[in-house]
């Protein structure tokens, strides 16, 4: 379980995120949705301790995020940031291998190498594994970053818009993979998704965020309603019955 208790980030006197109280259940996928600037990335980076809190506490599986040593936290939670794609003079394989660092301390074992190869194969990067990151397309680079995060093999996984730049096939593949990791390995995945219909189809819970506050949180059907989505996104949204739950329609 991830709990946020009175969590606040005050960027400036005008831009304040929170206070947020939230309890994300262990196991399953929780999707964070909301318009640009709502505070989704802020919440995710606070949970992953890539950003310091101004008030409140965050616990992940009982660890107080502010007080846990980085090397211990790195074995419990992994994070994909929305914009972290600054490193370019690394090959795909070198990047994915970074995911094993909290376990291997830089000395990769045969098991580490095998996990790296599996992640590279799964994300269809085998032909590209020797290429530098700045020699890839945006979608290929995005897949390499997600492969690195999943190679960290943590119980809690935080992903900020991992479908950015991905085509339909790779988006579906990635969501199916995350769904399996949650259902079969008991992982807890918190994911910022741009597309509410991907959230509805693959997530177990949706947390709708607007103006630095949680507007609605619960099972998908509770959040995927015309009034909630219209209010959150500030644009008319209809909701229809899809093959696997509600789907939003907007033009
Ligand atoms: N470093 C920062 N300094 C000041 N304001 C920031 C900073 N980072 C984000 N913000 C502001 O905080 C708000 C929430 O941003 P963010 O969490 O990135 O939103 P989202 O991910 O939902 O699009 C926005 O208004 C954004 O402009
Ligand atoms: Mg964001």
PDB file of C-alpha atoms and ligand atoms in Angstrom:
ATOM      1  CA  UNK A   1       0.000   0.000   0.000  1.00  0.00           C
ATOM      2  CA  UNK A   2       1.090   3.578  -0.691  1.00  0.00           C
ATOM      3  CA  UNK A   3      -0.310   6.199   1.668  1.00  0.00           C
ATOM      4  CA  UNK A   4      -0.126   9.946   1.332  1.00  0.00           C
ATOM      5  CA  UNK A   5      -1.069  11.904   4.399  1.00  0.00           C
ATOM      6  CA  UNK A   6      -1.395  15.697   4.157  1.00  0.00           C
ATOM      7  CA  UNK A   7       1.145  15.776   1.321  1.00  0.00           C
ATOM      8  CA  UNK A   8       2.011  19.221  -0.027  1.00  0.00           C
ATOM      9  CA  UNK A   9       4.422  20.705  -2.517  1.00  0.00           C
ATOM     10  CA  UNK A  10       4.552  24.492  -2.631  1.00  0.00           C
ATOM     11  CA  UNK A  11       6.419  25.455  -5.782  1.00  0.00           C
ATOM     12  CA  UNK A  12       5.586  29.151  -5.520  1.00  0.00           C
ATOM     13  CA  UNK A  13       2.960  31.219  -3.711  1.00  0.00           C
ATOM     14  CA  UNK A  14       0.632  30.646  -6.699  1.00  0.00           C
ATOM     15  CA  UNK A  15       1.418  27.023  -7.502  1.00  0.00           C
ATOM     16  CA  UNK A  16       0.640  24.690  -4.647  1.00  0.00           C
ATOM     17  CA  UNK A  17      -0.004  20.975  -4.935  1.00  0.00           C
ATOM     18  CA  UNK A  18      -2.079  19.368  -2.159  1.00  0.00           C
ATOM     19  CA  UNK A  19      -2.656  18.760   0.638  1.00  0.00           C
ATOM     20  CA  UNK A  20      -3.362  15.270  -0.694  1.00  0.00           C
ATOM     21  CA  UNK A  21      -4.575  12.304   1.342  1.00  0.00           C
ATOM     22  CA  UNK A  22      -4.609   9.091  -0.624  1.00  0.00           C
ATOM     23  CA  UNK A  23      -4.342   5.349  -0.001  1.00  0.00           C
ATOM     24  CA  UNK A  24      -3.310   3.376  -3.078  1.00  0.00           C
ATOM     25  CA  UNK A  25      -3.972  -0.326  -2.480  1.00  0.00           C
ATOM     26  CA  UNK A  26      -1.186  -2.878  -2.893  1.00  0.00           C
ATOM     27  CA  UNK A  27      -1.397  -4.972  -6.042  1.00  0.00           C
ATOM     28  CA  UNK A  28      -2.939  -3.852  -9.299  1.00  0.00           C
ATOM     29  CA  UNK A  29      -2.680  -0.789 -11.463  1.00  0.00           C
ATOM     30  CA  UNK A  30      -3.683   2.690 -10.331  1.00  0.00           C
ATOM     31  CA  UNK A  31      -3.859   5.251 -13.124  1.00  0.00           C
ATOM     32  CA  UNK A  32      -3.381   8.959 -12.457  1.00  0.00           C
ATOM     33  CA  UNK A  33      -5.338  11.043 -14.947  1.00  0.00           C
ATOM     34  CA  UNK A  34      -6.010  14.749 -15.284  1.00  0.00           C
ATOM     35  CA  UNK A  35      -5.268  17.768 -17.466  1.00  0.00           C
ATOM     36  CA  UNK A  36      -1.824  19.267 -18.108  1.00  0.00           C
ATOM     37  CA  UNK A  37      -0.453  20.946 -15.021  1.00  0.00           C
ATOM     38  CA  UNK A  38      -2.845  19.133 -12.640  1.00  0.00           C
ATOM     39  CA  UNK A  39      -0.007  17.835 -10.461  1.00  0.00           C
ATOM     40  CA  UNK A  40       0.258  14.197 -11.611  1.00  0.00           C
ATOM     41  CA  UNK A  41       4.028  14.258 -12.179  1.00  0.00           C
ATOM     42  CA  UNK A  42       4.528  16.149  -8.939  1.00  0.00           C
ATOM     43  CA  UNK A  43       2.652  13.484  -6.979  1.00  0.00           C
ATOM     44  CA  UNK A  44       4.542  10.663  -8.682  1.00  0.00           C
ATOM     45  CA  UNK A  45       7.957  12.226  -8.096  1.00  0.00           C
ATOM     46  CA  UNK A  46       7.066  12.948  -4.464  1.00  0.00           C
ATOM     47  CA  UNK A  47       6.080   9.292  -3.965  1.00  0.00           C
ATOM     48  CA  UNK A  48       9.350   8.174  -5.561  1.00  0.00           C
ATOM     49  CA  UNK A  49      11.330  10.725  -3.514  1.00  0.00           C
ATOM     50  CA  UNK A  50      12.746  12.418  -6.580  1.00  0.00           C
ATOM     51  CA  UNK A  51      11.240  15.591  -5.137  1.00  0.00           C
ATOM     52  CA  UNK A  52      11.130  16.700  -1.495  1.00  0.00           C
ATOM     53  CA  UNK A  53       7.870  17.213   0.404  1.00  0.00           C
ATOM     54  CA  UNK A  54       6.923  20.548   1.935  1.00  0.00           C
ATOM     55  CA  UNK A  55       4.476  18.917   4.347  1.00  0.00           C
ATOM     56  CA  UNK A  56       2.944  15.547   5.137  1.00  0.00           C
ATOM     57  CA  UNK A  57       4.204  11.988   4.955  1.00  0.00           C
ATOM     58  CA  UNK A  58       4.350   9.277   2.330  1.00  0.00           C
ATOM     59  CA  UNK A  59       4.701   5.604   3.161  1.00  0.00           C
ATOM     60  CA  UNK A  60       5.367   2.773   0.736  1.00  0.00           C
ATOM     61  CA  UNK A  61       4.772  -0.668   2.238  1.00  0.00           C
ATOM     62  CA  UNK A  62       5.424   0.829   5.670  1.00  0.00           C
ATOM     63  CA  UNK A  63       8.656   2.640   4.673  1.00  0.00           C
ATOM     64  CA  UNK A  64       8.554   6.353   5.399  1.00  0.00           C
ATOM     65  CA  UNK A  65       9.836   7.653   2.073  1.00  0.00           C
ATOM     66  CA  UNK A  66      11.515  10.712   3.632  1.00  0.00           C
ATOM     67  CA  UNK A  67      13.469   8.602   6.124  1.00  0.00           C
ATOM     68  CA  UNK A  68      14.437   5.507   4.163  1.00  0.00           C
ATOM     69  CA  UNK A  69      17.951   5.263   2.765  1.00  0.00           C
ATOM     70  CA  UNK A  70      18.098   5.562  -1.036  1.00  0.00           C
ATOM     71  CA  UNK A  71      19.724   2.198  -1.525  1.00  0.00           C
ATOM     72  CA  UNK A  72      16.967   0.515   0.482  1.00  0.00           C
ATOM     73  CA  UNK A  73      14.214   2.455  -1.249  1.00  0.00           C
ATOM     74  CA  UNK A  74      15.636   1.526  -4.669  1.00  0.00           C
ATOM     75  CA  UNK A  75      14.912  -2.132  -3.949  1.00  0.00           C
ATOM     76  CA  UNK A  76      11.272  -1.372  -3.172  1.00  0.00           C
ATOM     77  CA  UNK A  77      10.266   1.255  -5.702  1.00  0.00           C
ATOM     78  CA  UNK A  78      11.364   2.169  -9.226  1.00  0.00           C
ATOM     79  CA  UNK A  79      10.397   5.319 -11.105  1.00  0.00           C
ATOM     80  CA  UNK A  80      10.156   6.380 -14.721  1.00  0.00           C
ATOM     81  CA  UNK A  81      10.145  10.165 -14.905  1.00  0.00           C
ATOM     82  CA  UNK A  82       8.223  11.997 -17.581  1.00  0.00           C
ATOM     83  CA  UNK A  83      11.310  13.846 -18.802  1.00  0.00           C
ATOM     84  CA  UNK A  84      14.499  12.098 -17.847  1.00  0.00           C
ATOM     85  CA  UNK A  85      15.818  11.457 -21.260  1.00  0.00           C
ATOM     86  CA  UNK A  86      18.941  13.565 -20.958  1.00  0.00           C
ATOM     87  CA  UNK A  87      21.484  10.772 -20.969  1.00  0.00           C
ATOM     88  CA  UNK A  88      22.354  10.008 -24.554  1.00  0.00           C
ATOM     89  CA  UNK A  89      25.885   8.585 -24.695  1.00  0.00           C
ATOM     90  CA  UNK A  90      24.822   5.201 -23.410  1.00  0.00           C
ATOM     91  CA  UNK A  91      23.810   2.211 -25.437  1.00  0.00           C
ATOM     92  CA  UNK A  92      20.420   0.597 -24.979  1.00  0.00           C
ATOM     93  CA  UNK A  93      21.990  -2.353 -23.175  1.00  0.00           C
ATOM     94  CA  UNK A  94      24.034  -0.123 -20.873  1.00  0.00           C
ATOM     95  CA  UNK A  95      20.900   1.842 -19.969  1.00  0.00           C
ATOM     96  CA  UNK A  96      18.802  -1.242 -19.246  1.00  0.00           C
ATOM     97  CA  UNK A  97      21.681  -2.632 -17.149  1.00  0.00           C
ATOM     98  CA  UNK A  98      21.406   0.437 -14.903  1.00  0.00           C
ATOM     99  CA  UNK A  99      18.124  -1.008 -13.677  1.00  0.00           C
ATOM    100  CA  UNK A 100      20.089  -3.812 -12.025  1.00  0.00           C
ATOM    101  CA  UNK A 101      22.402  -1.444 -10.159  1.00  0.00           C
ATOM    102  CA  UNK A 102      20.574  -1.503  -6.776  1.00  0.00           C
ATOM    103  CA  UNK A 103      20.983  -5.294  -6.818  1.00  0.00           C
ATOM    104  CA  UNK A 104      24.360  -5.789  -8.470  1.00  0.00           C
ATOM    105  CA  UNK A 105      26.246  -2.661  -7.302  1.00  0.00           C
ATOM    106  CA  UNK A 106      27.808  -2.547 -10.732  1.00  0.00           C
ATOM    107  CA  UNK A 107      28.995  -6.169 -10.859  1.00  0.00           C
ATOM    108  CA  UNK A 108      26.439  -7.877 -13.036  1.00  0.00           C
ATOM    109  CA  UNK A 109      25.851 -11.570 -12.397  1.00  0.00           C
ATOM    110  CA  UNK A 110      24.689 -14.095 -14.983  1.00  0.00           C
ATOM    111  CA  UNK A 111      21.174 -13.699 -13.568  1.00  0.00           C
ATOM    112  CA  UNK A 112      21.373  -9.909 -14.035  1.00  0.00           C
ATOM    113  CA  UNK A 113      22.547 -10.354 -17.635  1.00  0.00           C
ATOM    114  CA  UNK A 114      19.683 -12.753 -18.280  1.00  0.00           C
ATOM    115  CA  UNK A 115      17.113 -10.288 -16.886  1.00  0.00           C
ATOM    116  CA  UNK A 116      18.588  -7.513 -19.029  1.00  0.00           C
ATOM    117  CA  UNK A 117      18.381  -9.696 -22.143  1.00  0.00           C
ATOM    118  CA  UNK A 118      14.803 -10.676 -21.370  1.00  0.00           C
ATOM    119  CA  UNK A 119      13.709  -7.058 -20.953  1.00  0.00           C
ATOM    120  CA  UNK A 120      15.493  -6.093 -24.185  1.00  0.00           C
ATOM    121  CA  UNK A 121      13.818  -8.948 -26.065  1.00  0.00           C
ATOM    122  CA  UNK A 122      10.411  -8.229 -24.598  1.00  0.00           C
ATOM    123  CA  UNK A 123      10.512  -4.608 -25.707  1.00  0.00           C
ATOM    124  CA  UNK A 124      11.776  -5.635 -29.165  1.00  0.00           C
ATOM    125  CA  UNK A 125      15.082  -3.833 -28.737  1.00  0.00           C
ATOM    126  CA  UNK A 126      17.445  -6.746 -29.464  1.00  0.00           C
ATOM    127  CA  UNK A 127      18.512  -5.377 -32.851  1.00  0.00           C
ATOM    128  CA  UNK A 128      19.146  -1.982 -31.275  1.00  0.00           C
ATOM    129  CA  UNK A 129      20.900  -2.971 -28.057  1.00  0.00           C
ATOM    130  CA  UNK A 130      24.305  -1.663 -29.198  1.00  0.00           C
ATOM    131  CA  UNK A 131      22.913   1.668 -30.421  1.00  0.00           C
ATOM    132  CA  UNK A 132      23.328   4.904 -28.516  1.00  0.00           C
ATOM    133  CA  UNK A 133      20.148   6.419 -27.116  1.00  0.00           C
ATOM    134  CA  UNK A 134      20.454   9.500 -29.337  1.00  0.00           C
ATOM    135  CA  UNK A 135      20.420   7.210 -32.369  1.00  0.00           C
ATOM    136  CA  UNK A 136      16.903   5.935 -31.643  1.00  0.00           C
ATOM    137  CA  UNK A 137      13.369   7.115 -32.411  1.00  0.00           C
ATOM    138  CA  UNK A 138      11.384   8.619 -29.532  1.00  0.00           C
ATOM    139  CA  UNK A 139       9.308   5.463 -29.131  1.00  0.00           C
ATOM    140  CA  UNK A 140      12.343   3.152 -29.180  1.00  0.00           C
ATOM    141  CA  UNK A 141      14.052   5.302 -26.550  1.00  0.00           C
ATOM    142  CA  UNK A 142      10.902   5.305 -24.419  1.00  0.00           C
ATOM    143  CA  UNK A 143      10.800   1.486 -24.537  1.00  0.00           C
ATOM    144  CA  UNK A 144      14.457   1.333 -23.473  1.00  0.00           C
ATOM    145  CA  UNK A 145      13.728   3.524 -20.427  1.00  0.00           C
ATOM    146  CA  UNK A 146      10.742   1.413 -19.408  1.00  0.00           C
ATOM    147  CA  UNK A 147      12.861  -1.742 -19.839  1.00  0.00           C
ATOM    148  CA  UNK A 148      15.433  -0.230 -17.454  1.00  0.00           C
ATOM    149  CA  UNK A 149      12.784   0.559 -14.838  1.00  0.00           C
ATOM    150  CA  UNK A 150      11.206  -2.898 -15.033  1.00  0.00           C
ATOM    151  CA  UNK A 151      14.659  -4.510 -14.783  1.00  0.00           C
ATOM    152  CA  UNK A 152      14.933  -2.971 -11.328  1.00  0.00           C
ATOM    153  CA  UNK A 153      12.378  -5.639 -10.417  1.00  0.00           C
ATOM    154  CA  UNK A 154      10.711  -3.779  -7.543  1.00  0.00           C
ATOM    155  CA  UNK A 155       7.394  -4.444  -5.849  1.00  0.00           C
ATOM    156  CA  UNK A 156       6.257  -0.858  -6.508  1.00  0.00           C
ATOM    157  CA  UNK A 157       6.614   0.686  -9.957  1.00  0.00           C
ATOM    158  CA  UNK A 158       5.853   4.345 -10.733  1.00  0.00           C
ATOM    159  CA  UNK A 159       5.600   5.287 -14.408  1.00  0.00           C
ATOM    160  CA  UNK A 160       4.980   8.788 -15.723  1.00  0.00           C
ATOM    161  CA  UNK A 161       3.371   8.627 -19.164  1.00  0.00           C
ATOM    162  CA  UNK A 162       5.254   5.518 -20.326  1.00  0.00           C
ATOM    163  CA  UNK A 163       3.132   5.385 -23.497  1.00  0.00           C
ATOM    164  CA  UNK A 164       4.532   8.710 -24.750  1.00  0.00           C
ATOM    165  CA  UNK A 165       5.718   8.334 -28.334  1.00  0.00           C
ATOM    166  CA  UNK A 166       4.596   4.700 -28.560  1.00  0.00           C
ATOM    167  CA  UNK A 167       2.573   3.440 -31.504  1.00  0.00           C
ATOM    168  CA  UNK A 168      -0.668   1.488 -30.961  1.00  0.00           C
ATOM    169  CA  UNK A 169       0.948  -1.939 -30.941  1.00  0.00           C
ATOM    170  CA  UNK A 170       3.659  -1.006 -28.484  1.00  0.00           C
ATOM    171  CA  UNK A 171       1.164   0.821 -26.243  1.00  0.00           C
ATOM    172  CA  UNK A 172      -1.083  -2.238 -26.070  1.00  0.00           C
ATOM    173  CA  UNK A 173       1.911  -4.542 -25.520  1.00  0.00           C
ATOM    174  CA  UNK A 174       3.210  -2.398 -22.698  1.00  0.00           C
ATOM    175  CA  UNK A 175      -0.161  -2.166 -20.938  1.00  0.00           C
ATOM    176  CA  UNK A 176      -0.688  -5.930 -21.244  1.00  0.00           C
ATOM    177  CA  UNK A 177       2.767  -6.516 -19.818  1.00  0.00           C
ATOM    178  CA  UNK A 178       2.083  -4.191 -16.878  1.00  0.00           C
ATOM    179  CA  UNK A 179      -1.285  -5.856 -16.307  1.00  0.00           C
ATOM    180  CA  UNK A 180       0.424  -9.261 -16.126  1.00  0.00           C
ATOM    181  CA  UNK A 181       3.116  -7.945 -13.772  1.00  0.00           C
ATOM    182  CA  UNK A 182       0.372  -6.704 -11.456  1.00  0.00           C
ATOM    183  CA  UNK A 183      -1.908  -9.750 -11.730  1.00  0.00           C
ATOM    184  CA  UNK A 184       0.698 -12.532 -11.703  1.00  0.00           C
ATOM    185  CA  UNK A 185       3.609 -11.065  -9.752  1.00  0.00           C
ATOM    186  CA  UNK A 186       1.529  -8.943  -7.378  1.00  0.00           C
ATOM    187  CA  UNK A 187       3.278  -5.722  -8.395  1.00  0.00           C
ATOM    188  CA  UNK A 188       1.746  -2.382  -7.458  1.00  0.00           C
ATOM    189  CA  UNK A 189       1.890  -0.087 -10.460  1.00  0.00           C
ATOM    190  CA  UNK A 190       1.070   3.611 -10.382  1.00  0.00           C
ATOM    191  CA  UNK A 191       0.974   5.042 -13.862  1.00  0.00           C
ATOM    192  CA  UNK A 192       0.249   8.465 -15.288  1.00  0.00           C
ATOM    193  CA  UNK A 193      -1.792   7.974 -18.443  1.00  0.00           C
ATOM    194  CA  UNK A 194      -2.740  10.556 -20.998  1.00  0.00           C
ATOM    195  CA  UNK A 195      -5.445   8.368 -22.526  1.00  0.00           C
ATOM    196  CA  UNK A 196      -8.365   7.791 -20.132  1.00  0.00           C
ATOM    197  CA  UNK A 197      -9.555   4.827 -22.190  1.00  0.00           C
ATOM    198  CA  UNK A 198      -6.275   2.982 -21.635  1.00  0.00           C
ATOM    199  CA  UNK A 199      -6.763   3.766 -17.954  1.00  0.00           C
ATOM    200  CA  UNK A 200     -10.310   2.418 -17.984  1.00  0.00           C
ATOM    201  CA  UNK A 201      -9.385  -0.747 -19.858  1.00  0.00           C
ATOM    202  CA  UNK A 202      -6.211  -1.758 -18.023  1.00  0.00           C
ATOM    203  CA  UNK A 203      -6.227  -0.098 -14.597  1.00  0.00           C
ATOM    204  CA  UNK A 204      -7.931  -1.332 -11.456  1.00  0.00           C
ATOM    205  CA  UNK A 205      -8.294   2.111  -9.916  1.00  0.00           C
ATOM    206  CA  UNK A 206      -8.270   5.611 -11.322  1.00  0.00           C
ATOM    207  CA  UNK A 207      -7.214   8.714  -9.464  1.00  0.00           C
ATOM    208  CA  UNK A 208      -8.406  11.904 -11.174  1.00  0.00           C
ATOM    209  CA  UNK A 209      -6.311  14.958 -10.345  1.00  0.00           C
ATOM    210  CA  UNK A 210      -7.045  18.618 -11.045  1.00  0.00           C
ATOM    211  CA  UNK A 211      -5.513  21.868  -9.744  1.00  0.00           C
ATOM    212  CA  UNK A 212      -3.224  20.024  -7.340  1.00  0.00           C
ATOM    213  CA  UNK A 213      -6.032  18.065  -5.678  1.00  0.00           C
ATOM    214  CA  UNK A 214      -7.581  14.609  -6.022  1.00  0.00           C
ATOM    215  CA  UNK A 215     -11.065  15.056  -7.494  1.00  0.00           C
ATOM    216  CA  UNK A 216     -12.127  11.395  -7.521  1.00  0.00           C
ATOM    217  CA  UNK A 217     -10.438   8.115  -6.642  1.00  0.00           C
ATOM    218  CA  UNK A 218     -11.848   4.632  -6.872  1.00  0.00           C
ATOM    219  CA  UNK A 219     -12.555   1.679  -9.170  1.00  0.00           C
ATOM    220  CA  UNK A 220     -12.620   2.706 -12.850  1.00  0.00           C
ATOM    221  CA  UNK A 221     -16.437   2.743 -13.113  1.00  0.00           C
ATOM    222  CA  UNK A 222     -16.613   5.311 -10.316  1.00  0.00           C
ATOM    223  CA  UNK A 223     -14.322   7.753 -12.105  1.00  0.00           C
ATOM    224  CA  UNK A 224     -15.225   7.020 -15.742  1.00  0.00           C
ATOM    225  CA  UNK A 225     -18.498   8.963 -15.699  1.00  0.00           C
ATOM    226  CA  UNK A 226     -19.496  11.876 -17.925  1.00  0.00           C
ATOM    227  CA  UNK A 227     -19.867  14.346 -15.028  1.00  0.00           C
ATOM    228  CA  UNK A 228     -16.485  13.489 -13.456  1.00  0.00           C
ATOM    229  CA  UNK A 229     -14.512  13.511 -16.725  1.00  0.00           C
ATOM    230  CA  UNK A 230     -16.248  16.638 -18.018  1.00  0.00           C
ATOM    231  CA  UNK A 231     -15.393  18.461 -14.792  1.00  0.00           C
ATOM    232  CA  UNK A 232     -11.820  17.159 -14.547  1.00  0.00           C
ATOM    233  CA  UNK A 233     -10.881  17.883 -18.157  1.00  0.00           C
ATOM    234  CA  UNK A 234     -13.033  20.988 -18.501  1.00  0.00           C
ATOM    235  CA  UNK A 235     -14.448  19.846 -21.826  1.00  0.00           C
ATOM    236  CA  UNK A 236     -17.602  17.857 -22.748  1.00  0.00           C
ATOM    237  CA  UNK A 237     -16.964  14.117 -22.432  1.00  0.00           C
ATOM    238  CA  UNK A 238     -19.505  11.367 -23.050  1.00  0.00           C
ATOM    239  CA  UNK A 239     -19.108   7.885 -21.613  1.00  0.00           C
ATOM    240  CA  UNK A 240     -20.270   4.749 -23.438  1.00  0.00           C
ATOM    241  CA  UNK A 241     -20.193   1.042 -22.548  1.00  0.00           C
ATOM    242  CA  UNK A 242     -17.093  -0.600 -24.005  1.00  0.00           C
ATOM    243  CA  UNK A 243     -16.284  -4.304 -24.229  1.00  0.00           C
ATOM    244  CA  UNK A 244     -14.425  -4.149 -20.941  1.00  0.00           C
ATOM    245  CA  UNK A 245     -15.956  -1.233 -19.072  1.00  0.00           C
ATOM    246  CA  UNK A 246     -16.707   2.415 -19.771  1.00  0.00           C
ATOM    247  CA  UNK A 247     -15.062   4.356 -22.587  1.00  0.00           C
ATOM    248  CA  UNK A 248     -14.837   8.115 -22.984  1.00  0.00           C
ATOM    249  CA  UNK A 249     -15.842   9.786 -26.232  1.00  0.00           C
ATOM    250  CA  UNK A 250     -14.772  13.344 -26.968  1.00  0.00           C
ATOM    251  CA  UNK A 251     -14.138  15.348 -30.101  1.00  0.00           C
TER     252      UNK A 251
HETATM  253  N1  LIG B   1       9.897  23.159 -10.624  1.00  0.00           N
HETATM  254  C1  LIG B   1       8.723  23.808 -10.661  1.00  0.00           C
HETATM  255  N2  LIG B   1       8.625  25.112 -10.250  1.00  0.00           N
HETATM  256  C2  LIG B   1       7.449  25.760 -10.276  1.00  0.00           C
HETATM  257  N3  LIG B   1       6.286  25.209 -10.696  1.00  0.00           N
HETATM  258  C3  LIG B   1       6.327  23.937 -11.128  1.00  0.00           C
HETATM  259  C4  LIG B   1       7.539  23.168 -11.143  1.00  0.00           C
HETATM  260  N4  LIG B   1       7.256  21.931 -11.611  1.00  0.00           N
HETATM  261  C5  LIG B   1       5.949  21.931 -11.890  1.00  0.00           C
HETATM  262  N5  LIG B   1       5.383  23.133 -11.610  1.00  0.00           N
HETATM  263  C6  LIG B   1       3.963  23.497 -11.756  1.00  0.00           C
HETATM  264  O1  LIG B   1       3.212  22.628 -10.926  1.00  0.00           O
HETATM  265  C7  LIG B   1       1.982  22.303 -11.554  1.00  0.00           C
HETATM  266  C8  LIG B   1       1.869  20.786 -11.656  1.00  0.00           C
HETATM  267  O2  LIG B   1       2.830  20.290 -12.583  1.00  0.00           O
HETATM  268  P1  LIG B   1       2.948  18.750 -12.942  1.00  0.00           P
HETATM  269  O3  LIG B   1       2.945  17.973 -11.684  1.00  0.00           O
HETATM  270  O4  LIG B   1       4.103  18.590 -13.853  1.00  0.00           O
HETATM  271  O5  LIG B   1       1.569  18.490 -13.720  1.00  0.00           O
HETATM  272  P2  LIG B   1       1.092  17.276 -14.651  1.00  0.00           P
HETATM  273  O6  LIG B   1       2.101  16.195 -14.583  1.00  0.00           O
HETATM  274  O7  LIG B   1      -0.243  16.873 -14.114  1.00  0.00           O
HETATM  275  O8  LIG B   1       0.958  17.854 -16.046  1.00  0.00           O
HETATM  276  C9  LIG B   1       1.969  23.022 -12.895  1.00  0.00           C
HETATM  277  O9  LIG B   1       1.257  24.222 -12.740  1.00  0.00           O
HETATM  278  C10 LIG B   1       3.440  23.291 -13.153  1.00  0.00           C
HETATM  279  O10 LIG B   1       3.602  24.441 -13.951  1.00  0.00           O
HETATM  280 MG1  LIG B   2       3.274  15.332 -16.039  1.00  0.00          MG
END
